[in-house]
Short mmCIF file of C-alpha atoms in Angstrom, two decimals:
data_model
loop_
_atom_site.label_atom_id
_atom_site.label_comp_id
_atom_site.label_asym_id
_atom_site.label_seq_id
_atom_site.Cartn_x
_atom_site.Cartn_y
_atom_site.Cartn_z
CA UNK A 212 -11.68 -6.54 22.40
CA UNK A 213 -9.12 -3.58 21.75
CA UNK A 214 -9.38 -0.73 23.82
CA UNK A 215 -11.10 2.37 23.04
CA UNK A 216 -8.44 4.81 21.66
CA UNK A 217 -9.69 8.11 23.42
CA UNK A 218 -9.62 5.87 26.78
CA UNK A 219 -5.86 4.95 26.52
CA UNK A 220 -5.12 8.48 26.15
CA UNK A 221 -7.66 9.48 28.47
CA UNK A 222 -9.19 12.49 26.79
CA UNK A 223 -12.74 13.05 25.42
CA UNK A 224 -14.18 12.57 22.02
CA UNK A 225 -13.60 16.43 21.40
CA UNK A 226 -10.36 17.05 22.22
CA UNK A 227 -8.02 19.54 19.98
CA UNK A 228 -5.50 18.48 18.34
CA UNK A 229 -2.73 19.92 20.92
CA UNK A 230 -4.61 18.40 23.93
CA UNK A 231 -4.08 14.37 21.92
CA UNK A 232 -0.80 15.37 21.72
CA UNK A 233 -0.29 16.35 25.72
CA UNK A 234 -1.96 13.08 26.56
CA UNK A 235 0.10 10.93 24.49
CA UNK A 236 3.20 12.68 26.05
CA UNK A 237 2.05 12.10 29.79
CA UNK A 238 1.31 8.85 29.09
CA UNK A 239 4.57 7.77 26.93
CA UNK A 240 6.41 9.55 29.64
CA UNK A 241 4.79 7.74 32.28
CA UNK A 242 5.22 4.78 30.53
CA UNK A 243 8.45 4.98 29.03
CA UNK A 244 11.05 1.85 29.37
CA UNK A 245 13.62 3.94 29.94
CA UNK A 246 11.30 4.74 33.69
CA UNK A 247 10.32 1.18 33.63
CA UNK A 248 13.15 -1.29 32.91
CA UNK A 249 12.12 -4.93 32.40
CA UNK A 250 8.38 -4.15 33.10
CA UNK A 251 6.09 -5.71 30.20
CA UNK A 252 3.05 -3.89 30.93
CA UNK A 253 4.54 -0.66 30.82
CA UNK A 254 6.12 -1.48 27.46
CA UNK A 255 2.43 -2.56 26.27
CA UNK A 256 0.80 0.57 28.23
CA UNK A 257 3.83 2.66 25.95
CA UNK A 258 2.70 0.91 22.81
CA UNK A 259 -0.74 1.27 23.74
CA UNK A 260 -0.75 5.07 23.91
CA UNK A 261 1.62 5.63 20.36
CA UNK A 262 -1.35 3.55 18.73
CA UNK A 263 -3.82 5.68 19.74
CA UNK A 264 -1.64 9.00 19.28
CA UNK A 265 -0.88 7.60 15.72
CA UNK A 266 -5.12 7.59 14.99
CA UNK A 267 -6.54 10.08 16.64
CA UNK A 268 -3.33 12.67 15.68
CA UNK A 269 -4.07 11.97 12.02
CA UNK A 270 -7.46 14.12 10.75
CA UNK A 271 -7.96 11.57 8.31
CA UNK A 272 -7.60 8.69 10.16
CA UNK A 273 -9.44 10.21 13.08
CA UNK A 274 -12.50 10.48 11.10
CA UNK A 275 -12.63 6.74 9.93
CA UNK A 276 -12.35 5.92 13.64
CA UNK A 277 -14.94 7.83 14.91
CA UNK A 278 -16.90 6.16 12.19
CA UNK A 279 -15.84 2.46 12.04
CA UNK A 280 -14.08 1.92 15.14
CA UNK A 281 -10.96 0.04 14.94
CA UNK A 282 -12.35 -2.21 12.31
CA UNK A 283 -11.08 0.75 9.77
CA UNK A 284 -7.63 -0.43 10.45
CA UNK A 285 -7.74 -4.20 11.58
CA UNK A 286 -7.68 -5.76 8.47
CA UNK A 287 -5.72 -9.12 8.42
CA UNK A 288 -2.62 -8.06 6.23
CA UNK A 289 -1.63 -5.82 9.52
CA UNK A 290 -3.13 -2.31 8.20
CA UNK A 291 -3.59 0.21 10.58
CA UNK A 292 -1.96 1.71 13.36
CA UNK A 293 -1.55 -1.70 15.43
CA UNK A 294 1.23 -3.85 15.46
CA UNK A 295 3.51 -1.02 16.45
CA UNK A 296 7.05 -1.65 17.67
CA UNK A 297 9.41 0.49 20.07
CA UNK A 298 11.20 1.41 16.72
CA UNK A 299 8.05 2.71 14.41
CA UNK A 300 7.64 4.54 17.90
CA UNK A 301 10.93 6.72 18.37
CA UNK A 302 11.23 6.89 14.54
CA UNK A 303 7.59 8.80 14.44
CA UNK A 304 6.76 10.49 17.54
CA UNK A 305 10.56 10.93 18.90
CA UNK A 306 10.44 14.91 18.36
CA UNK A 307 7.22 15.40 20.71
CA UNK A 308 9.23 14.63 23.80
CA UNK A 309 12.12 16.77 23.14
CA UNK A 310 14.68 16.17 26.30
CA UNK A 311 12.13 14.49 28.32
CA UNK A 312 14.88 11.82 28.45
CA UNK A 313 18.47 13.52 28.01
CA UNK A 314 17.46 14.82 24.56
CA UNK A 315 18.14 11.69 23.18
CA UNK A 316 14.21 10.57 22.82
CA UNK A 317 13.88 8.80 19.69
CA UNK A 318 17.21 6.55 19.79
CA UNK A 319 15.37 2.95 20.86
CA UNK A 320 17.04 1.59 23.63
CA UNK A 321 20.54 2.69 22.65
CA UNK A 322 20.36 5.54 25.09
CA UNK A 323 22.48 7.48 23.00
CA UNK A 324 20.17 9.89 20.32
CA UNK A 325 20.94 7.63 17.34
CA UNK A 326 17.06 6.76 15.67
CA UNK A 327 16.44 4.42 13.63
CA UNK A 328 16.20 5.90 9.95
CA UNK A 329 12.23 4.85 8.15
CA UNK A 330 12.11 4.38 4.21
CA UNK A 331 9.85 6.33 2.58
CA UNK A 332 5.80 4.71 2.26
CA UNK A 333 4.54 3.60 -1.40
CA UNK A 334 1.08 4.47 -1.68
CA UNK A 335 -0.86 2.17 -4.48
CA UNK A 336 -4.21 2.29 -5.95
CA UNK A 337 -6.46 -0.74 -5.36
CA UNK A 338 -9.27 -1.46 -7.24
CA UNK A 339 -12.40 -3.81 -5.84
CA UNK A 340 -15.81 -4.80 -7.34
CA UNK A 341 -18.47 -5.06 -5.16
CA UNK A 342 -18.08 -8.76 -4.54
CA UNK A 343 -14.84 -8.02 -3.32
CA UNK A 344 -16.17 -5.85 -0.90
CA UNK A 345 -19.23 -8.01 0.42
CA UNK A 346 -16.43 -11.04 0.44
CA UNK A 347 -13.43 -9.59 1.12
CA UNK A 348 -10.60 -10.39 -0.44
CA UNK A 349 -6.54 -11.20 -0.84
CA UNK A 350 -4.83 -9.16 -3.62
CA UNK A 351 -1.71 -9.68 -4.79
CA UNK A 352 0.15 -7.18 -6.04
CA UNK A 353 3.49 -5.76 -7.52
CA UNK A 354 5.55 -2.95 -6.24
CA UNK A 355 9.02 -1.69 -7.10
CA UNK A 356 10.75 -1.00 -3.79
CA UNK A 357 13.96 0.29 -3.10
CA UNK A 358 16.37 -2.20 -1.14
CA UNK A 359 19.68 -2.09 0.20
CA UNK A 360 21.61 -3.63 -2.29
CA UNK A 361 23.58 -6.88 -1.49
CA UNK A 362 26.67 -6.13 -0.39
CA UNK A 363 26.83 -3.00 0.98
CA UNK A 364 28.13 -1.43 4.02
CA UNK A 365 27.97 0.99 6.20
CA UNK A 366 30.40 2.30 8.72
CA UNK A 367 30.22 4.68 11.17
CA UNK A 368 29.55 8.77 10.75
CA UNK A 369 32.37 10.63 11.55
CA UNK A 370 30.55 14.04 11.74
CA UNK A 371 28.20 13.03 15.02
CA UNK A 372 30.55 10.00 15.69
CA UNK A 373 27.54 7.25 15.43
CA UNK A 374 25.59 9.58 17.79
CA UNK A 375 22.95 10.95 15.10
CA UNK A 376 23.14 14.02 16.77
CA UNK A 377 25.16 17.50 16.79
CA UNK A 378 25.17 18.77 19.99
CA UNK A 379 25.67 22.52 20.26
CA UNK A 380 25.70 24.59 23.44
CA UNK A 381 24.83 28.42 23.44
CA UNK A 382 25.24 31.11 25.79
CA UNK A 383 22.11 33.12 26.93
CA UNK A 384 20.76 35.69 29.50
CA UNK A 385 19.22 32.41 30.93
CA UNK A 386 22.77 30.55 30.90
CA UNK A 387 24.33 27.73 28.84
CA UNK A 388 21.57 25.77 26.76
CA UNK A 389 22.49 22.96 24.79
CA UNK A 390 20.41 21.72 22.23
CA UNK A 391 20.45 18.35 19.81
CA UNK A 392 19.58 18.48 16.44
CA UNK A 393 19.59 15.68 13.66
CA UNK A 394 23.04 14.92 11.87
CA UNK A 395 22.79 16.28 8.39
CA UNK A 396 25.39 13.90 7.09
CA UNK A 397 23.99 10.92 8.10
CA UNK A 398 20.02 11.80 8.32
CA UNK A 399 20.12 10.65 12.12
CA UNK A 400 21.11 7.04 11.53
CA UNK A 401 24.74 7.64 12.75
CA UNK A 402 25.74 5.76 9.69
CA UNK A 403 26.93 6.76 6.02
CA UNK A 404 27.79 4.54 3.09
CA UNK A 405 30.95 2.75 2.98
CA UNK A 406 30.73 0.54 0.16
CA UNK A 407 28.42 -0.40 -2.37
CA UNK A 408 28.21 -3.01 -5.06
CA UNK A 409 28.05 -1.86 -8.98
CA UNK A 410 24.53 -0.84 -9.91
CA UNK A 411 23.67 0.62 -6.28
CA UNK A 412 23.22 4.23 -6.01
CA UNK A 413 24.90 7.13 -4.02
CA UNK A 414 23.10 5.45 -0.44
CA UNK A 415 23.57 1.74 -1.55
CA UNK A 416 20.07 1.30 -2.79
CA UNK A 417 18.34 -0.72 -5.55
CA UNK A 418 14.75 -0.78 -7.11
CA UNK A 419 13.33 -4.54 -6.51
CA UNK A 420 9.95 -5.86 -8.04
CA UNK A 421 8.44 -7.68 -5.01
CA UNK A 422 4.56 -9.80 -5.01
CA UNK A 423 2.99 -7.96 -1.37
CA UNK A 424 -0.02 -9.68 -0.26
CA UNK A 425 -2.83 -7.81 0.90
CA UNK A 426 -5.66 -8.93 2.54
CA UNK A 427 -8.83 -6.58 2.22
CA UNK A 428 -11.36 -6.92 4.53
CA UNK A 429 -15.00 -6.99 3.61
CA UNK A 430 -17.23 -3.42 3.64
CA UNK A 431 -14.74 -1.06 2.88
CA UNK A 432 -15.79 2.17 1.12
CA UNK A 433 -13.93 3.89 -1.57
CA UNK A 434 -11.28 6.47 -1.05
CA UNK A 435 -10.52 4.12 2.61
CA UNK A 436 -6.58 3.93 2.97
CA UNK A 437 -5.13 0.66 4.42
CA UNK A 438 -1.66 0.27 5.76
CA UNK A 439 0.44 -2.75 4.97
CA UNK A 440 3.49 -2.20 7.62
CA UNK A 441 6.85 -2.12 6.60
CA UNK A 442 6.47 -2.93 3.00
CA UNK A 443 7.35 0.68 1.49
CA UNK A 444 11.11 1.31 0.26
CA UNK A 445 13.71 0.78 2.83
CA UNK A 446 16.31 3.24 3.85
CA UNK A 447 20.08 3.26 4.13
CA UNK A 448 21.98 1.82 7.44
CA UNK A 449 22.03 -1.59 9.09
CA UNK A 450 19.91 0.34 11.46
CA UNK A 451 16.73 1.59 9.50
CA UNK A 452 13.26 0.14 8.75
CA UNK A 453 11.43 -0.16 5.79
CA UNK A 454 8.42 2.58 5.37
CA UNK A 455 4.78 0.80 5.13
CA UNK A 456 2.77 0.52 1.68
CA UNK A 457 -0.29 2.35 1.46
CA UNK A 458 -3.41 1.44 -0.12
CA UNK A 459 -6.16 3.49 -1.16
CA UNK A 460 -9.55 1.25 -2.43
CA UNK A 461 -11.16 2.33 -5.60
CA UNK A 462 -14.44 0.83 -6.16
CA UNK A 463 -15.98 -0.18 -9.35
CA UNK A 464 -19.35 0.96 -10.15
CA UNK A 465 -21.52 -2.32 -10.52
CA UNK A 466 -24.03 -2.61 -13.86
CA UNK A 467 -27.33 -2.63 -11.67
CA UNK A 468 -26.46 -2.43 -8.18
CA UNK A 469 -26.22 1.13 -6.81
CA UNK A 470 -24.21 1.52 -3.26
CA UNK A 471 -25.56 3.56 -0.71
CA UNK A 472 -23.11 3.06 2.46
CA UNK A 473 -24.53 -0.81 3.97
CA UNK A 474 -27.22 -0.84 1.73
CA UNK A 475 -27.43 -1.51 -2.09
CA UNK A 476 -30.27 -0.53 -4.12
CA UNK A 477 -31.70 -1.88 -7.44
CA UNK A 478 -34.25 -0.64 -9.54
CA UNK A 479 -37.47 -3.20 -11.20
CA UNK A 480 -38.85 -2.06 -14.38
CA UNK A 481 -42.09 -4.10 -14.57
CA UNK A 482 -44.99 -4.13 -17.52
CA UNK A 483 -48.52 -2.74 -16.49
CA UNK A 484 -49.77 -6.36 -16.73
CA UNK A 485 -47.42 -7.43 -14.29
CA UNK A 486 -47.77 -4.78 -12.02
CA UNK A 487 -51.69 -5.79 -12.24
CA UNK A 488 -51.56 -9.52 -12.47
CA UNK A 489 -48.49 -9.94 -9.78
CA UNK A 490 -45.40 -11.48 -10.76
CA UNK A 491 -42.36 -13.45 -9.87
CA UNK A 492 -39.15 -11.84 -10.98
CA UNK A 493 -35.05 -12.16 -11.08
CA UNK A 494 -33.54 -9.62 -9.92
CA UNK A 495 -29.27 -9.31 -9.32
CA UNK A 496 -27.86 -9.74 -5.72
CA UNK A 497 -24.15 -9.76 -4.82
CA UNK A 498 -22.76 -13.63 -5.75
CA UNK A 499 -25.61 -14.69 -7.79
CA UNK A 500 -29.62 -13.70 -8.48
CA UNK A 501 -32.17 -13.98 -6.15
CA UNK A 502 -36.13 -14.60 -7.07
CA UNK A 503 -38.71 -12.54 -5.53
CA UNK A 504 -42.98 -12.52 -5.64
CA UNK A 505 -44.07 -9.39 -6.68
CA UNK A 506 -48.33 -9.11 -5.27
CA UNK A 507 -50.77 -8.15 -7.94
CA UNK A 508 -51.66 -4.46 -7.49
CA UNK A 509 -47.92 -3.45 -6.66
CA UNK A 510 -48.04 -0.05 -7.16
CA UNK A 511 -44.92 1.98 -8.66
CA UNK A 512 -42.36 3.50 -6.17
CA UNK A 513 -43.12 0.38 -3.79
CA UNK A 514 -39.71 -0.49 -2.24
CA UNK A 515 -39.13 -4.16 -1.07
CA UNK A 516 -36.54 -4.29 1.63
CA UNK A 517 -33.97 -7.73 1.49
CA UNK A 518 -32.66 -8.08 5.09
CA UNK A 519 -28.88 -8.72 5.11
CA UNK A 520 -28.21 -8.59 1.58
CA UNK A 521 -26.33 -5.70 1.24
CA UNK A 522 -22.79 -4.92 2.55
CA UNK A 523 -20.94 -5.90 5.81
CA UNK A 524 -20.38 -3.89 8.56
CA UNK A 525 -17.12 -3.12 8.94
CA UNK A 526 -17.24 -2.88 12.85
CA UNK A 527 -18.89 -6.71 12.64
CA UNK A 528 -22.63 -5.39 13.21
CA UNK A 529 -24.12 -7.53 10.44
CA UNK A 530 -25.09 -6.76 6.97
CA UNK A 531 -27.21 -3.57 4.98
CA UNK A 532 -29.88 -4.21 2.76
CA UNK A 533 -30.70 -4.76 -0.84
CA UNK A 534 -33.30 -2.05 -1.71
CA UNK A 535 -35.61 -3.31 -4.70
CA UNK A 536 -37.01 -0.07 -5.91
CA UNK A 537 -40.48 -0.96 -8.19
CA UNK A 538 -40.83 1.01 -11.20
CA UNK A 539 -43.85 0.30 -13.70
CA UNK A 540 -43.36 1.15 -16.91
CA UNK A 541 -45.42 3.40 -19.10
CA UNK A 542 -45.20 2.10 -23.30
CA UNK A 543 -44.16 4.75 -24.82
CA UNK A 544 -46.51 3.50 -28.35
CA UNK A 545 -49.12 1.42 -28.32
CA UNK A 546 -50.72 0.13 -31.39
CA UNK A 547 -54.52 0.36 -32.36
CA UNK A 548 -55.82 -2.55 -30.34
CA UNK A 549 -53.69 -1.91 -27.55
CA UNK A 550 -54.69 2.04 -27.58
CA UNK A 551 -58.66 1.02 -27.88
CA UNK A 552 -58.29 -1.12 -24.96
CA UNK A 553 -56.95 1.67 -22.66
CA UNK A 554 -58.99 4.65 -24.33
CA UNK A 555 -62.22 1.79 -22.64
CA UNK A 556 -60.64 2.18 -19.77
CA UNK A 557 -60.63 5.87 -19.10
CA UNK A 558 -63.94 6.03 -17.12
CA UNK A 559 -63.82 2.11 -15.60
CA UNK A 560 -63.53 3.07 -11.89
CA UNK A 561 -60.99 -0.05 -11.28
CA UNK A 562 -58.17 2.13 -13.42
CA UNK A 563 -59.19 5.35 -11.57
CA UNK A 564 -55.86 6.55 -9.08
CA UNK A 565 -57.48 5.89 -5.45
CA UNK A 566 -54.25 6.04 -3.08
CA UNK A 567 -55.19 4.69 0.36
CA UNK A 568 -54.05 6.24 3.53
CA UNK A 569 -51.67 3.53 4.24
CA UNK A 570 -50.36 4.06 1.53
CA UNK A 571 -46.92 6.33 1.71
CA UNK A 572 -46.21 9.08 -0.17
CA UNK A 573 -42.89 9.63 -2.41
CA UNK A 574 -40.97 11.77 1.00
CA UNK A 575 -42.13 9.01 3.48
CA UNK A 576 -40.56 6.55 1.29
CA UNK A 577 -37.44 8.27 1.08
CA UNK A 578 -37.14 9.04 5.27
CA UNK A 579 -37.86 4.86 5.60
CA UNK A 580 -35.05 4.20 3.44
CA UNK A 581 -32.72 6.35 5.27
CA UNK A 582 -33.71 5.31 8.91
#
């Protein structure tokens, strides 16, 4: 089981914004391989505490983890903030430790300031019926990408000589401060373009169609974004890493289910006769219908309550329910026979109203179905 993410970082469910980012600095510090050559569980401890600082720094994806856990990012097609490597780390968080390590934070294990450039992300639209969402499901999918084109090169820049960096040093009432700040030539890659083949543009790239597979898992919720790691466009320099793809879930509004979180709801028109006589009835379920016995006397408003056939937890706690909401309904003519018979009926005492006290009222209904 993955560790809590607030643990790692050893900070409390509350904590501002600024006081995430102090704990993921101690702790990268603390844990940085540049402190802890050759040691594996420092490297894991460092990748540890950038996957939690990559959640919890995010308001967005904060709030899907407090809700879901990590099962808001650990679908199978490697969304989420897992699966981070030392060079997603010093591409994305390399500014928070400033000179912590000889200014140069952010340069991998080069030592030297050069980072590793990131493409930009693609951000796609995805959308799921609700069978793909009890289910799951694999979508495959087309994106245009940019690549580096085959056959380019790069060679070193000449204005921060590979370094990434310009190095300038002032002079203050404090003494001489020198600061680093990202090559403008180069973007911080320490590379520029040196050749490129016809059809490439001014940084050597290309737009490619490429078939990403993504694999969705089941009880996600519309508007949830997924990541799909590095398969956004990819950047210029034998030294860069493509950005990740992006994919926001749209649902599709089902004919007679309705979606209320982990439970679905359906609503049972049934004739007075039926409602009097009792009844067996079809009614629609996720992946096929399902047949249920109405009793004789059901009253309208009655809600039947299918365990477990509603939608999966996406934290693995089991299925909602399918809410069968009862509705009788009222003719709206009746012909002369038909109006006879129920003008006989006004005064029998077995079609007089006579609610028993088990019997709940509209707002106790409603509190049941939300507890």
């Amino acid at each position: 089981m993955k560790k809590d993410f607030y643990e790692i970082l050893g900070i409390s469910k509350g904590a501002s914004a600024e006081e995430i980012k102090k704990a993921y600095r101690k702790k990268a510090i603390q844990y940085h391989p540049d402190k802890n050559p050759g040691d594996k569980t420092a490297e894991e401890n460092f990748k540890l505490a950038a996957e939690a600082y990559e959640i919890l720094s995010d308001p967005d994806k904060k709030a899907r983890y407090d809700q879901y856990g990590h099962a808001a990012f650990d679908g199978a097609g490697g969304f989420g903030g897992g699966h981070m490597n030392m060079d997603d780390i010093f591409s994305q968080f390399g500014d928070i430790f400033g000179s912590a390590f000889g200014g140069g934070f952010g340069g991998g294990f080069s030592g030297g300031g050069q980072r590793r450039v990131k493409g930009s992300n693609l951000r796609i639209k995805v959308k799921l019926t609700l069978e793909d969402i009890v289910n799951g499901v694999e979508k495959k999918v087309k994106v245009k990408r940019k690549v580096q084109a085959k056959g380019v090169t790069y060679k070193t820049c000449s204005t921060c000589n590979g370094s990434g960096q310009i190095m300038r040093v002032t002079n203050t009432i404090l003494g001489r401060m020198q600061t680093a700040s990202t090559c403008s030539t180069c973007g911080g890659s320490g590379q520029i373009l040196d050749s490129k083949p016809a059809g490439a543009d001014a940084y050597g790239m290309i737009m490619e169609d490429d078939t990403v597979s993504i694999k969705i898992p089941a009880g996600v919720v519309d508007g949830m974004q997924l990541k799909v790691s590095n398969k956004g466009n990819e950047a210029p320099g034998n030294n860069s890493i493509p950005g990740d793809l992006i994919v926001a879930i749209e649902e599709l509004e089902h004919e007679f289910l309705k979606r209320e979180g982990e439970n679905l709801h359906y609503d049972l028109y049934i004739s007075f006769p039926e409602a009097a006589l009792g009844v067996s009835k079809e009614i629609e379920a996720v992946g096929g219908k399902v047949r249920i016995k109405l009793e004789d006397g059901i009253q309208s408003g009655k809600i039947l309550r299918l365990k477990g056939k509603g939608i999966p937890s996406l934290n693995g706690y089991g299925n909602g329910d399918l809410l069968v909401h009862v509705n009788v309904w009222t003719p709206k003519s009746l012909n002369k026979d038909q109006k006879t018979f129920f003008e006989n009926m006004l005064s029998d005492d077995n079609f007089k109203p006579s609610p028993q006290k088990t019997d709940k009222s509209f707002f106790e209904k409603v509190k049941d179905m939300f507890s």
